């Protein structure tokens, strides 16, 4: 990427330092991070005025307590994650998970396997001082790495253990690995080592994956090949990604990509901490407050619950339609469904695959592409994010499809069922994502004309496709949507402790393993957790 003239900060920020500080986590490329916010933070920009954030009563950083246990005798925290410095009480689920994680770590890294490594006195920091300011007006670059830092007693070997919930199928990209290796090879304090090793450790099952194992010179060369490109891409990024990262973002008040929508949820903040909310959060909280909190913390979920056959088939159908609508031709779908329609990442039985084929054929009768005239008029599975300033809550919606009918936006949700039985009850209560769509369309927050703006619910059944039309401007619909949203949001908005509500739903809770309030459940095999 080029010079700083191609990169400019948004209005409302000022630079407070000529030192660029990059944390390793910024380079992981996680979908839940905002590249532009990371670039602003690394470059030393701070907002002139801060949006209120407030503080939560419970610890929100799931890895923090684990690292605290490992580092009681030495400071292992770093600037890599400012939120990791919280000393708030732990939720029961986080306490149970932390105990499990520590147990797995101690079993995986016994004294015999430690190769005479001891905990480093402090995390290493790579520092590069420049004789004159560069094109970013920086006089110094610093890179920090957050993890368990160990070294040999003579200082010739260093090891960084990066805790993760579980090892991903795909290894971290080389820019991330190379930067971690550089911090070990060239970081201070301490004398330069001869050999460095970077590993990922899975807290769920104790498995270990080596990302780099080599000499100091090899680490530096790897960084020159892969790390510098990753660092440049990070520091020069202008990609704003409104979403879950907005909850703790210092730049929320000046973000040019996050639209404000006061009163969207119908609740008031009254000094409440800033949070994020989606309909999925609302459903989880309604089932059990502890369940929602543990899911927000990212605690490992039971695979057998999250990926049961019907849920897996539904996700596969959504993935196929999103690809077909978002990237295929603009021709409407037909009954000619490919034999291998399901993406390889979905594990479907022959029965579920055949049912999925039938349901996709039913979709042809109501395919929305019949109304679309150009590619710009369709958005498959977009993320719609709004800041309800009244509730101090960042609201996140993910419609299955937004498409233009003339100059109006249409919000389409698609559901699948293996039965022709039709549920009774009000649609906005059965499918609360429709309730959230009502104010978003009625307020005109998506833009476009209101003439044909509407919400559509497509339900695919073996016997055919139902298409329900909802008018977001109808007073009765608006009232029903407000009622449905209030039922999902009000109690959660005032809750600070997320106490468990044990009952029949525990048997289908994907995070029940980490809840001490659950009824006695059969033990879950390690391999069944994701």
XYZ file of C-alpha atoms in Angstrom:
530
model
C 0.000 0.000 0.000
C 1.099 3.552 -0.540
C 1.872 6.613 1.476
C -0.270 8.195 4.149
C -1.850 10.573 1.612
C -4.058 7.632 0.595
C -5.169 7.103 4.196
C -6.931 9.664 6.313
C -8.701 9.403 9.664
C -12.354 10.339 10.112
C -13.295 13.687 11.569
C -13.450 14.022 15.328
C -10.158 12.287 16.167
C -6.691 13.545 16.976
C -3.319 11.884 17.045
C -1.782 11.639 20.496
C 1.406 9.723 19.723
C 4.008 9.306 17.009
C 4.529 5.707 18.123
C 2.623 3.086 16.154
C 1.653 0.201 18.425
C 0.280 -2.980 16.877
C -1.036 -5.913 18.863
C -0.750 -9.392 17.411
C -4.500 -9.929 17.723
C -5.099 -7.128 15.202
C -3.391 -9.227 12.549
C -5.525 -12.312 12.995
C -8.069 -11.003 10.525
C -11.076 -12.045 12.596
C -14.496 -11.215 11.175
C -15.530 -9.744 14.509
C -12.776 -7.103 14.401
C -12.995 -3.742 12.650
C -9.950 -3.096 10.476
C -10.387 0.687 10.462
C -10.696 0.855 14.256
C -7.555 -1.278 14.627
C -5.687 1.042 12.251
C -6.789 4.142 14.160
C -5.807 2.636 17.499
C -2.433 1.428 16.207
C -1.631 4.822 14.661
C -2.302 6.590 17.959
C -5.579 8.366 17.129
C -8.103 9.059 19.867
C -11.609 10.552 19.576
C -12.072 14.161 20.660
C -15.192 13.075 22.496
C -16.034 9.567 23.602
C -19.403 7.854 23.353
C -20.568 6.541 26.743
C -19.577 2.920 27.306
C -20.222 2.250 30.978
C -18.892 -0.821 32.719
C -20.319 -4.293 33.068
C -20.714 -5.985 36.435
C -19.163 -9.247 35.201
C -15.892 -10.097 33.432
C -16.409 -9.941 29.661
C -13.031 -11.247 28.434
C -13.281 -15.044 28.405
C -9.534 -15.715 28.199
C -8.622 -13.208 30.897
C -9.275 -15.413 33.970
C -7.328 -18.303 32.410
C -4.305 -16.110 31.787
C -4.608 -14.650 35.280
C -4.307 -18.136 36.775
C -1.194 -18.828 34.689
C 0.365 -15.476 35.468
C -0.234 -15.041 39.180
C 3.492 -14.995 39.819
C 4.403 -12.828 36.839
C 2.790 -10.069 34.744
C 1.573 -11.779 31.596
C -0.890 -9.168 30.431
C 0.087 -6.625 27.829
C -1.309 -3.773 25.800
C -2.595 -6.374 23.339
C -6.028 -6.227 24.938
C -6.902 -3.363 27.253
C -10.133 -5.051 28.304
C -8.122 -8.000 29.676
C -7.211 -5.883 32.698
C -10.672 -6.188 34.211
C -10.952 -7.640 37.689
C -14.740 -7.978 37.611
C -16.435 -11.046 39.128
C -16.833 -14.130 36.949
C -20.113 -15.566 35.766
C -20.641 -19.148 36.881
C -20.226 -20.379 33.301
C -16.926 -18.557 32.858
C -15.693 -19.916 36.186
C -16.527 -23.492 35.129
C -14.906 -23.005 31.731
C -11.765 -21.459 33.231
C -11.327 -24.395 35.611
C -11.583 -26.775 32.650
C -9.151 -24.714 30.559
C -6.542 -24.628 33.337
C -6.882 -28.379 33.820
C -6.352 -29.023 30.101
C -3.334 -26.736 30.037
C -1.650 -28.375 32.996
C -2.235 -31.838 31.564
C -0.849 -30.837 28.162
C 2.209 -29.006 29.486
C 3.459 -31.129 32.341
C 6.832 -30.345 33.936
C 8.354 -33.200 31.909
C 7.179 -31.627 28.639
C 8.165 -28.079 29.532
C 11.745 -28.512 28.292
C 13.027 -26.509 31.257
C 11.080 -23.419 30.203
C 10.063 -20.883 32.806
C 7.601 -18.039 32.677
C 9.066 -14.857 31.218
C 9.410 -11.876 33.510
C 7.270 -9.758 31.150
C 5.710 -10.079 27.692
C 8.112 -9.294 24.870
C 7.665 -6.164 22.797
C 9.262 -5.592 19.408
C 10.477 -2.002 19.006
C 11.887 -0.318 15.905
C 13.034 3.289 16.267
C 13.335 5.464 13.139
C 15.931 8.246 12.705
C 13.268 10.489 11.104
C 9.475 10.241 10.794
C 8.336 8.002 7.933
C 5.406 8.453 5.517
C 3.000 7.683 8.393
C 4.649 10.386 10.552
C 5.768 7.637 12.897
C 9.030 7.743 14.844
C 8.718 4.271 16.319
C 6.917 0.972 15.682
C 5.995 -1.427 18.447
C 4.428 -4.865 18.211
C 3.056 -6.722 21.221
C 1.952 -10.339 21.544
C -0.547 -11.488 24.146
C -0.183 -15.091 25.307
C 1.736 -17.268 27.725
C 5.387 -16.261 27.374
C 8.116 -18.719 28.382
C 11.872 -18.882 27.977
C 14.804 -21.075 28.907
C 16.748 -20.107 32.023
C 19.760 -19.136 29.903
C 17.611 -17.003 27.566
C 18.556 -18.880 24.393
C 15.024 -20.182 23.708
C 11.647 -18.477 23.773
C 8.166 -19.885 23.388
C 4.801 -18.174 22.954
C 1.685 -20.223 23.697
C -1.428 -18.698 22.183
C -4.630 -19.871 23.901
C -7.658 -20.600 21.707
C -10.880 -22.424 22.452
C -10.142 -25.063 19.851
C -7.845 -25.478 16.873
C -9.440 -24.278 13.664
C -9.482 -26.398 10.537
C -7.501 -23.701 8.727
C -4.243 -22.507 10.268
C -3.745 -18.769 10.937
C -2.398 -16.883 7.918
C 1.343 -16.478 7.605
C 1.363 -12.730 8.285
C 0.003 -13.388 11.767
C 2.432 -16.261 12.395
C 5.396 -14.311 11.058
C 4.662 -11.308 13.263
C 4.384 -13.511 16.351
C 7.749 -15.080 15.495
C 9.323 -11.637 15.062
C 8.176 -10.496 18.512
C 9.838 -13.549 20.041
C 12.988 -13.234 17.984
C 13.588 -9.497 18.358
C 11.441 -8.441 21.289
C 12.605 -6.981 24.581
C 13.272 -7.359 27.490
C 16.019 -9.938 27.633
C 18.927 -10.973 25.414
C 18.120 -12.047 21.836
C 17.296 -15.780 21.730
C 18.795 -18.352 19.402
C 15.593 -20.334 18.876
C 11.887 -19.402 19.027
C 8.669 -21.387 18.925
C 5.040 -20.267 18.511
C 2.238 -22.702 19.333
C -1.532 -22.623 19.585
C -3.040 -24.411 22.558
C -6.687 -25.564 22.494
C -8.240 -25.027 25.896
C -11.119 -27.381 25.087
C -9.221 -30.609 24.516
C -5.564 -29.828 25.247
C -4.367 -30.248 21.670
C -1.335 -28.253 20.538
C -0.385 -26.999 17.073
C 3.048 -25.619 16.226
C 2.856 -22.496 14.056
C 6.588 -21.736 13.923
C 9.690 -23.469 15.243
C 13.026 -22.122 14.072
C 16.042 -19.957 14.606
C 16.008 -16.251 15.254
C 17.264 -15.569 11.727
C 14.522 -17.744 10.221
C 11.905 -15.859 12.211
C 13.172 -12.502 10.953
C 13.236 -13.739 7.365
C 9.680 -15.084 7.661
C 8.541 -11.680 8.855
C 10.249 -9.930 5.947
C 8.452 -12.254 3.546
C 4.969 -12.281 5.065
C 4.744 -10.014 8.095
C 5.520 -6.656 6.493
C 2.650 -7.082 4.011
C 0.233 -7.932 6.804
C 1.374 -4.942 8.860
C 1.004 -2.553 5.919
C -2.483 -3.862 5.125
C -3.520 -3.348 8.747
C -2.116 0.150 9.213
C -3.477 1.456 5.916
C -6.917 -0.148 6.192
C -9.988 2.031 5.763
C -12.499 -0.826 5.995
C -15.097 -0.130 8.664
C -16.959 -3.231 9.818
C -19.892 -2.242 12.022
C -20.903 -5.190 14.166
C -20.119 -6.856 17.460
C -16.815 -4.978 17.789
C -18.789 -1.735 18.137
C -19.760 -2.628 21.696
C -16.333 -1.736 23.060
C -15.102 0.571 20.309
C -13.611 3.913 21.368
C -14.387 5.418 17.937
C -18.119 4.746 17.889
C -19.026 8.438 18.226
C -17.018 9.370 15.105
C -17.547 6.240 12.987
C -18.693 7.204 9.477
C -20.109 3.727 8.807
C -22.384 3.239 11.838
C -25.767 4.903 11.540
C -27.615 6.144 14.600
C -31.205 5.030 15.109
C -32.447 6.299 18.492
C -35.433 4.462 19.956
C -35.138 1.450 17.676
C -35.559 -1.085 20.490
C -38.036 0.936 22.528
C -36.000 0.967 25.753
C -33.916 3.682 27.422
C -30.328 3.457 28.607
C -30.559 5.260 31.956
C -26.844 4.828 32.560
C -26.659 1.286 31.247
C -23.373 0.038 29.701
C -23.072 -0.024 25.940
C -23.901 -3.436 24.524
C -24.618 -5.224 21.275
C -27.859 -7.068 20.584
C -29.280 -9.311 17.906
C -32.434 -11.376 17.648
C -30.330 -14.485 18.295
C -29.218 -12.928 21.585
C -32.842 -12.203 22.391
C -33.942 -15.777 21.790
C -31.041 -17.165 23.805
C -31.812 -14.836 26.704
C -35.500 -15.739 26.613
C -34.562 -19.414 26.934
C -32.044 -18.720 29.724
C -30.073 -15.577 30.624
C -26.979 -17.653 31.417
C -27.138 -19.258 27.985
C -27.056 -15.892 26.229
C -24.165 -14.673 28.378
C -22.074 -17.791 27.803
C -22.686 -17.617 24.063
C -21.614 -13.972 24.061
C -18.416 -14.963 25.868
C -17.738 -17.452 23.088
C -17.579 -20.512 25.338
C -17.352 -23.755 23.322
C -20.724 -25.129 22.276
C -21.892 -28.721 21.973
C -21.623 -29.736 18.337
C -24.448 -32.245 18.611
C -26.833 -29.448 19.605
C -25.621 -26.711 17.269
C -25.332 -28.998 14.263
C -28.270 -31.338 14.620
C -29.523 -32.696 11.260
C -32.391 -30.240 10.727
C -30.301 -27.198 11.701
C -27.464 -28.343 9.457
C -29.832 -28.835 6.538
C -31.334 -25.374 7.099
C -27.902 -23.733 7.145
C -26.875 -25.596 3.995
C -29.987 -24.374 2.164
C -29.336 -20.807 3.290
C -25.717 -21.043 2.140
C -26.777 -22.333 -1.288
C -29.387 -19.610 -1.752
C -27.015 -16.885 -0.551
C -24.400 -17.965 -3.092
C -26.965 -18.382 -5.852
C -28.641 -15.029 -5.212
C -25.567 -13.049 -4.274
C -23.049 -14.228 -6.847
C -24.862 -16.222 -9.516
C -26.728 -14.942 -12.537
C -29.770 -12.731 -12.116
C -32.009 -15.442 -13.543
C -34.619 -16.643 -11.095
C -34.050 -20.048 -9.483
C -35.684 -23.037 -11.176
C -36.576 -26.571 -10.142
C -33.320 -27.725 -11.748
C -31.260 -28.040 -8.544
C -27.660 -29.341 -8.889
C -27.031 -32.823 -7.499
C -24.190 -31.524 -5.354
C -25.965 -28.383 -4.174
C -24.821 -28.544 -0.541
C -21.417 -26.985 0.229
C -18.818 -29.526 1.399
C -18.588 -27.953 4.850
C -22.065 -29.259 5.714
C -22.378 -32.848 6.898
C -25.766 -33.960 5.555
C -27.198 -37.449 5.499
C -28.666 -38.724 2.220
C -32.148 -38.193 3.651
C -31.477 -34.570 4.603
C -29.780 -33.908 1.261
C -32.806 -35.246 -0.626
C -35.186 -33.201 1.512
C -33.041 -30.133 0.903
C -33.241 -30.696 -2.854
C -37.034 -30.875 -2.646
C -37.248 -27.691 -0.580
C -35.005 -25.829 -3.010
C -37.289 -26.852 -5.847
C -40.207 -25.393 -3.906
C -38.247 -22.145 -3.616
C -38.354 -21.681 -7.404
C -42.009 -20.631 -7.227
C -41.232 -17.666 -4.956
C -37.644 -16.774 -5.917
C -37.186 -13.023 -5.407
C -34.861 -12.678 -8.407
C -37.992 -12.427 -10.528
C -38.233 -8.807 -9.315
C -34.549 -7.850 -9.575
C -33.240 -6.106 -12.661
C -29.597 -5.389 -11.780
C -26.929 -6.812 -9.490
C -26.854 -3.699 -7.284
C -30.461 -4.442 -6.352
C -29.719 -7.545 -4.332
C -27.777 -8.160 -1.110
C -27.494 -11.710 0.156
C -27.173 -12.066 3.931
C -26.058 -8.454 4.511
C -25.287 -7.162 7.976
C -27.539 -4.287 9.005
C -26.102 -2.478 12.027
C -27.614 0.506 13.791
C -26.726 2.318 17.019
C -29.793 2.835 19.164
C -28.448 5.786 21.123
C -31.477 5.832 23.417
C -30.748 2.284 24.567
C -26.968 2.704 24.185
C -27.112 -0.548 22.236
C -25.638 -1.529 18.880
C -28.347 -3.526 17.103
C -27.230 -6.143 14.599
C -29.564 -7.733 12.063
C -28.760 -10.222 9.316
C -31.664 -10.602 6.873
C -31.455 -13.598 4.600
C -31.893 -11.284 1.640
C -32.512 -7.644 0.790
C -33.647 -6.983 -2.774
C -35.086 -4.083 -4.710
C -38.549 -4.174 -6.184
C -38.522 -1.068 -8.300
C -37.073 1.618 -6.031
C -38.099 -0.093 -2.781
C -36.207 -2.491 -0.547
C -37.806 -5.810 0.357
C -36.651 -7.765 3.423
C -36.867 -11.543 2.809
C -36.510 -14.204 5.504
C -36.462 -17.868 4.480
C -37.373 -20.758 6.763
C -37.432 -24.484 6.037
C -39.504 -27.293 7.481
C -39.633 -31.033 6.889
C -43.339 -30.962 7.709
C -46.353 -29.423 5.980
C -47.795 -28.599 9.394
C -48.240 -24.874 9.880
C -47.518 -23.354 13.285
C -50.196 -21.305 14.943
C -49.456 -17.941 16.495
C -48.507 -14.436 15.493
C -45.688 -14.315 12.930
C -43.773 -11.518 14.690
C -43.666 -13.552 17.892
C -42.742 -16.817 16.156
C -40.057 -15.116 14.055
C -38.807 -12.044 15.987
C -36.350 -11.132 13.233
C -39.460 -9.961 11.376
C -40.333 -7.734 14.329
C -36.919 -6.057 14.119
C -37.327 -5.613 10.374
C -40.527 -3.605 10.899
C -39.001 -0.454 12.462
C -35.922 -0.680 10.257
C -38.097 -0.512 7.143
C -40.784 1.765 8.562
C -38.202 4.382 9.561
C -36.667 4.312 6.092
C -33.280 3.431 7.545
C -32.452 1.207 4.565
C -33.141 3.983 2.079
C -35.140 3.632 -1.119
C -38.790 4.312 -1.713
C -41.498 3.231 0.713
C -43.958 2.506 -2.102
C -43.290 -1.245 -2.313
C -41.155 -1.670 0.809
C -42.266 -4.781 2.650
C -41.213 -7.810 4.648
C -41.554 -11.296 3.215
C -41.472 -14.587 5.067
C -40.762 -17.545 2.806
C -41.420 -20.960 4.353
C -40.298 -23.947 2.313
C -42.163 -27.183 2.968
C -42.226 -30.532 1.166
C -45.686 -29.728 -0.168
C -44.884 -26.248 -1.415
C -43.742 -22.742 -0.503
C -45.650 -20.251 1.619
C -44.950 -16.559 1.143
C -46.310 -14.259 3.851
C -46.299 -10.507 3.195
C -45.987 -8.073 6.104
C -46.655 -4.351 5.749
C -44.211 -2.462 8.016
C -46.323 0.713 7.771
C -49.527 -0.848 9.105
C -50.232 0.539 12.629
C -51.281 -2.897 13.923
C -48.063 -4.432 12.620
C -45.957 -1.654 14.157
C -47.666 -2.179 17.502
C -47.164 -5.962 17.347
C -43.487 -5.474 16.457
C -42.949 -3.115 19.405
C -44.547 -5.667 21.729
C -42.446 -8.533 20.374
C -39.195 -6.562 20.652
C -40.003 -5.378 24.165
C -40.514 -8.976 25.263
C -37.029 -9.850 24.008
C -35.122 -6.732 25.061
C -36.518 -5.184 28.247
C -35.388 -7.718 30.886
C -32.035 -8.308 29.166
C -31.319 -4.587 28.995
C -31.506 -4.261 32.788
C -29.772 -7.552 33.630
C -26.232 -7.500 35.025
C -25.775 -11.058 36.314
C -27.460 -13.438 33.826
C -28.558 -16.064 36.323
C -29.352 -19.521 34.994
C -32.965 -20.628 34.614
C -32.628 -24.429 34.686
C -35.445 -26.471 33.223
C -36.453 -28.575 30.261
C -34.482 -26.425 27.829
C -31.196 -27.476 29.473
C -31.231 -30.717 27.484
C -30.986 -28.710 24.260
C -28.593 -26.031 25.533
C -25.331 -25.993 23.614
C -23.359 -24.515 26.539
C -24.946 -26.516 29.371
C -21.621 -28.207 30.092
C -20.294 -24.995 31.614
C -23.355 -24.346 33.809
C -23.347 -25.657 37.379
C -27.097 -25.003 37.687
C -28.056 -27.470 34.967
C -29.855 -30.680 35.834
C -27.757 -33.850 35.679
C -26.925 -34.450 32.031
C -25.121 -37.299 30.298
C -21.460 -36.454 29.877
C -20.599 -35.120 26.441
C -17.659 -36.622 24.544
C -14.818 -34.143 24.023
C -15.065 -34.509 20.262
C -18.677 -33.381 20.276
C -17.858 -29.850 21.332
C -17.063 -27.132 18.843
